[in-house]
Amino acid sequence: MKKFRPQPGFVVQAFRFALDPNAVQEAALRSHCGAARAAYNWAVAWVEASWWQRRAEESYGIAEDGLTRWRPWSLPALRKAFNEAKHTDPRFAAWWEENSKEAYSTGLANAAAAFDNYAKSKRGQRKGKRVGMPRFKSKRKARLSCRFTTGVIRIDTDGRHVTLPRLGAIRVHEPTVKLLDRVRAGTARILSATVRHERGRWSVSLQTEVKRDLTRVARPDTAVGIDLGVKTLAVMADSTGEIRTVANPGHYDAARKQLRRASRTVSRRQGPDRRTGQKPSRRWEKANAQRNKVHHRVANLRQDALHKLTTSVAAEYGTVVVEDLNVAGMLRNRRLARRIADAAFGEIRRQLDYKTRRRHATRLVVANRWYPSSKTCSGCGAVKAKLALHVRTFECDACGLVIDRDDNAALNLAALAAACVTGTGVAGDQDTAPAVSKPRGADRKTRATRPRHKAEAGRAGGAALPHQRQEETRDRPQTEALMLW
């Protein structure tokens, strides 16, 4: 599919609303999402059938010219083959007319994207983990989702209903006045709609082309460094020296007692068993729904708190500095995994990324993963070789500074923003040569900063001051400390 490019001055933004469908509409929504899943499974089976056929023919000794032709997996090819098969295939012939064509197009588009990812990953053209062959989607586990790109997609004039193809007008839980006013003023245009069942609730996401004006922040000349943690969710220190602490709400820990009680009730009911084919009882389904409701509430509270935090930061500061944390590696720590997952470090980074780009007046600076923000003294720049995690107070051996560990890290991150602006060889300076990598794959261990010998200082023309002794060490990590995100 051709990638959509917004007009100059416009950006693509999604507006999400919670739906309130009646029983008939909910059944239609589930039917559309099931049709998308069925079309996806059909496409996977149709493409892979030629693969297995060719493999069987090769085992028979058939030459390359006599093998079955490869079946294409592009979206136009899948659409053409599906339109020819839906009239005669017993899996679709009896009911395919009940749903919109967009439901089947959603499944075929997802299958085409899955095969593309598999092919690119196999050729080494795709970043990240290696992607395997597309697998069939289970009716029990697949996420209910369907996308509409054509047809009647609009927000009704009353501001409380959304109209979708073949589904009609569906009531929403919250008013759609903000988007409706933009559409009426001509500063927004709806491109597509995606319905999804998530956290026990149906929602619709309207992808729109919105005119975005330049938004000025409250303090454009101030930079803030954000140090994320478990005990304290975030410690923010700006370039003026002001330090602000954001407490960790701990939504999951607060709900653990309620979750234990709900899980105990579920375990005492007759649940499903795939090995014996046992179906769950009605009491188990009711108890499981109550337990899921607790999980959904915790997720909603966490999302609300993170959005409020990131929105306030992006609206106040001109430069935001965060760390490139290895969240996946941190989750391997069985002692802290639950609290790290509850804090959602990766989600904070993701929200700051798009919210700072949306405002155009705020930039996001990502510190290198190996930058020793906690081990570096914010006063003189001395770097400790080791600093255990249980040590919560930083004590500098050079200047004697005593400061909280998290406050010290946040101050160092805020100082990196100034280094990026002045141009000290950091990433982002276009005219500066990149740092030379260390030979033999040298490790990333932090080197301790030690004062020079008195005799050496005397030969240099006098005793060196503490901040002079640290200049060489401070410049080294800053060479590769920043990445403009």
Tab-separated table of N, CA and C in Angstrom, residues 154-207:
chain	number	residue	atom	x	y	z
A	154	ARG	N	-17.332	8.863	9.959
A	154	ARG	CA	-17.534	10.252	10.369
A	154	ARG	C	-17.922	10.312	11.835
A	155	ILE	N	-17.848	11.533	12.367
A	155	ILE	CA	-18.326	11.843	13.717
A	155	ILE	C	-19.656	12.573	13.573
A	156	ASP	N	-20.675	12.074	14.223
A	156	ASP	CA	-21.994	12.689	14.092
A	156	ASP	C	-22.016	14.078	14.714
A	157	THR	N	-22.961	14.869	14.256
A	157	THR	CA	-23.017	16.266	14.690
A	157	THR	C	-23.383	16.419	16.157
A	158	ASP	N	-23.999	15.388	16.771
A	158	ASP	CA	-24.340	15.509	18.186
A	158	ASP	C	-23.128	15.358	19.090
A	159	GLY	N	-21.995	14.910	18.535
A	159	GLY	CA	-20.786	14.778	19.336
A	159	GLY	C	-20.762	13.584	20.255
A	160	ARG	N	-21.703	12.649	20.109
A	160	ARG	CA	-21.756	11.485	20.985
A	160	ARG	C	-21.847	10.171	20.221
A	161	HIS	N	-21.723	10.191	18.887
A	161	HIS	CA	-21.819	8.990	18.083
A	161	HIS	C	-20.748	9.014	16.993
A	162	VAL	N	-20.290	7.818	16.627
A	162	VAL	CA	-19.339	7.628	15.540
A	162	VAL	C	-19.967	6.657	14.546
A	163	THR	N	-19.970	7.008	13.275
A	163	THR	CA	-20.562	6.180	12.230
A	163	THR	C	-19.462	5.433	11.484
A	164	LEU	N	-19.627	4.116	11.350
A	164	LEU	CA	-18.669	3.256	10.670
A	164	LEU	C	-19.393	2.443	9.606
A	165	PRO	N	-18.685	1.985	8.556
A	165	PRO	CA	-19.336	1.209	7.493
A	165	PRO	C	-19.952	-0.081	8.032
A	166	ARG	N	-21.162	-0.398	7.594
A	166	ARG	CA	-21.909	-1.611	7.918
A	166	ARG	C	-22.262	-1.724	9.396
A	167	LEU	N	-21.715	-0.876	10.253
A	167	LEU	CA	-22.000	-0.906	11.685
A	167	LEU	C	-22.950	0.203	12.102
A	168	GLY	N	-23.009	1.265	11.327
A	168	GLY	CA	-23.901	2.360	11.636
A	168	GLY	C	-23.342	3.271	12.729
A	169	ALA	N	-24.230	4.013	13.357
A	169	ALA	CA	-23.851	4.963	14.407
A	169	ALA	C	-23.722	4.230	15.740
A	170	ILE	N	-22.560	4.352	16.349
A	170	ILE	CA	-22.281	3.721	17.639
A	170	ILE	C	-22.011	4.824	18.657
A	171	ARG	N	-22.620	4.714	19.801
A	171	ARG	CA	-22.457	5.717	20.844
A	171	ARG	C	-21.081	5.585	21.483
A	172	VAL	N	-20.519	6.722	21.887
A	172	VAL	CA	-19.228	6.758	22.564
A	172	VAL	C	-19.431	7.216	23.997
A	173	HIS	N	-18.512	6.804	24.873
A	173	HIS	CA	-18.630	7.152	26.287
A	173	HIS	C	-18.299	8.614	26.562
A	174	GLU	N	-17.432	9.191	25.745
A	174	GLU	CA	-16.980	10.559	25.987
A	174	GLU	C	-17.289	11.425	24.778
A	175	PRO	N	-17.500	12.716	24.963
A	175	PRO	CA	-17.845	13.581	23.824
A	175	PRO	C	-16.673	13.727	22.857
A	176	THR	N	-17.016	13.886	21.590
A	176	THR	CA	-16.017	14.021	20.530
A	176	THR	C	-15.953	15.460	20.021
A	177	VAL	N	-16.183	16.412	20.914
A	177	VAL	CA	-16.303	17.812	20.493
A	177	VAL	C	-14.981	18.337	19.955
A	178	LYS	N	-13.849	17.940	20.562
A	178	LYS	CA	-12.554	18.488	20.125
A	178	LYS	C	-12.276	18.149	18.666
A	179	LEU	N	-12.477	16.887	18.304
A	179	LEU	CA	-12.245	16.502	16.916
A	179	LEU	C	-13.337	17.034	16.003
A	180	LEU	N	-14.569	17.081	16.481
A	180	LEU	CA	-15.673	17.582	15.660
A	180	LEU	C	-15.466	19.047	15.286
A	181	ASP	N	-14.993	19.861	16.228
A	181	ASP	CA	-14.737	21.273	15.931
A	181	ASP	C	-13.622	21.427	14.899
A	182	ARG	N	-12.614	20.571	14.970
A	182	ARG	CA	-11.531	20.647	13.988
A	182	ARG	C	-12.028	20.263	12.593
A	183	VAL	N	-12.879	19.244	12.526
A	183	VAL	CA	-13.402	18.818	11.226
A	183	VAL	C	-14.272	19.920	10.620
A	184	ARG	N	-15.101	20.550	11.434
A	184	ARG	CA	-15.958	21.620	10.934
A	184	ARG	C	-15.139	22.819	10.480
A	185	ALA	N	-14.047	23.102	11.184
A	185	ALA	CA	-13.214	24.248	10.818
A	185	ALA	C	-12.299	23.968	9.638
A	186	GLY	N	-12.241	22.715	9.198
A	186	GLY	CA	-11.386	22.365	8.079
A	186	GLY	C	-9.935	22.135	8.433
A	187	THR	N	-9.611	22.027	9.717
A	187	THR	CA	-8.238	21.791	10.144
A	187	THR	C	-7.967	20.330	10.461
A	188	ALA	N	-8.915	19.451	10.173
A	188	ALA	CA	-8.729	18.021	10.413
A	188	ALA	C	-9.543	17.247	9.384
A	189	ARG	N	-9.008	16.097	8.993
A	189	ARG	CA	-9.680	15.222	8.031
A	189	ARG	C	-9.475	13.772	8.461
A	190	ILE	N	-10.557	13.023	8.579
A	190	ILE	CA	-10.493	11.635	9.029
A	190	ILE	C	-10.037	10.757	7.865
A	191	LEU	N	-9.012	9.939	8.129
A	191	LEU	CA	-8.436	9.072	7.100
A	191	LEU	C	-8.923	7.630	7.237
A	192	SER	N	-8.933	7.103	8.441
A	192	SER	CA	-9.336	5.712	8.663
A	192	SER	C	-9.789	5.560	10.103
A	193	ALA	N	-10.353	4.395	10.407
A	193	ALA	CA	-10.835	4.086	11.753
A	193	ALA	C	-10.479	2.646	12.077
A	194	THR	N	-10.067	2.411	13.310
A	194	THR	CA	-9.709	1.077	13.785
A	194	THR	C	-10.461	0.800	15.068
A	195	VAL	N	-11.250	-0.258	15.076
A	195	VAL	CA	-11.957	-0.677	16.284
A	195	VAL	C	-11.176	-1.814	16.925
A	196	ARG	N	-11.165	-1.826	18.244
A	196	ARG	CA	-10.370	-2.822	18.974
A	196	ARG	C	-11.027	-3.105	20.306
A	197	HIS	N	-10.953	-4.356	20.712
A	197	HIS	CA	-11.438	-4.754	22.032
A	197	HIS	C	-10.228	-4.993	22.908
A	198	GLU	N	-10.063	-4.131	23.900
A	198	GLU	CA	-8.888	-4.188	24.761
A	198	GLU	C	-9.285	-3.794	26.174
A	199	ARG	N	-8.776	-4.557	27.137
A	199	ARG	CA	-9.058	-4.295	28.557
A	199	ARG	C	-10.553	-4.307	28.843
A	200	GLY	N	-11.250	-5.230	28.222
A	200	GLY	CA	-12.666	-5.394	28.480
A	200	GLY	C	-13.550	-4.320	27.929
A	201	ARG	N	-13.061	-3.529	26.972
A	201	ARG	CA	-13.850	-2.415	26.456
A	201	ARG	C	-13.552	-2.222	24.973
A	202	TRP	N	-14.584	-1.864	24.213
A	202	TRP	CA	-14.414	-1.550	22.800
A	202	TRP	C	-14.014	-0.087	22.643
A	203	SER	N	-13.112	0.166	21.713
A	203	SER	CA	-12.669	1.530	21.450
A	203	SER	C	-12.462	1.703	19.958
A	204	VAL	N	-12.532	2.937	19.499
A	204	VAL	CA	-12.287	3.276	18.105
A	204	VAL	C	-11.189	4.331	18.058
A	205	SER	N	-10.231	4.118	17.173
A	205	SER	CA	-9.123	5.041	16.982
A	205	SER	C	-9.253	5.648	15.594
A	206	LEU	N	-9.472	6.948	15.523
A	206	LEU	CA	-9.657	7.657	14.262
A	206	LEU	C	-8.336	8.290	13.856
A	207	GLN	N	-7.776	7.799	12.751
A	207	GLN	CA	-6.545	8.380	12.224
A	207	GLN	C	-6.899	9.592	11.384
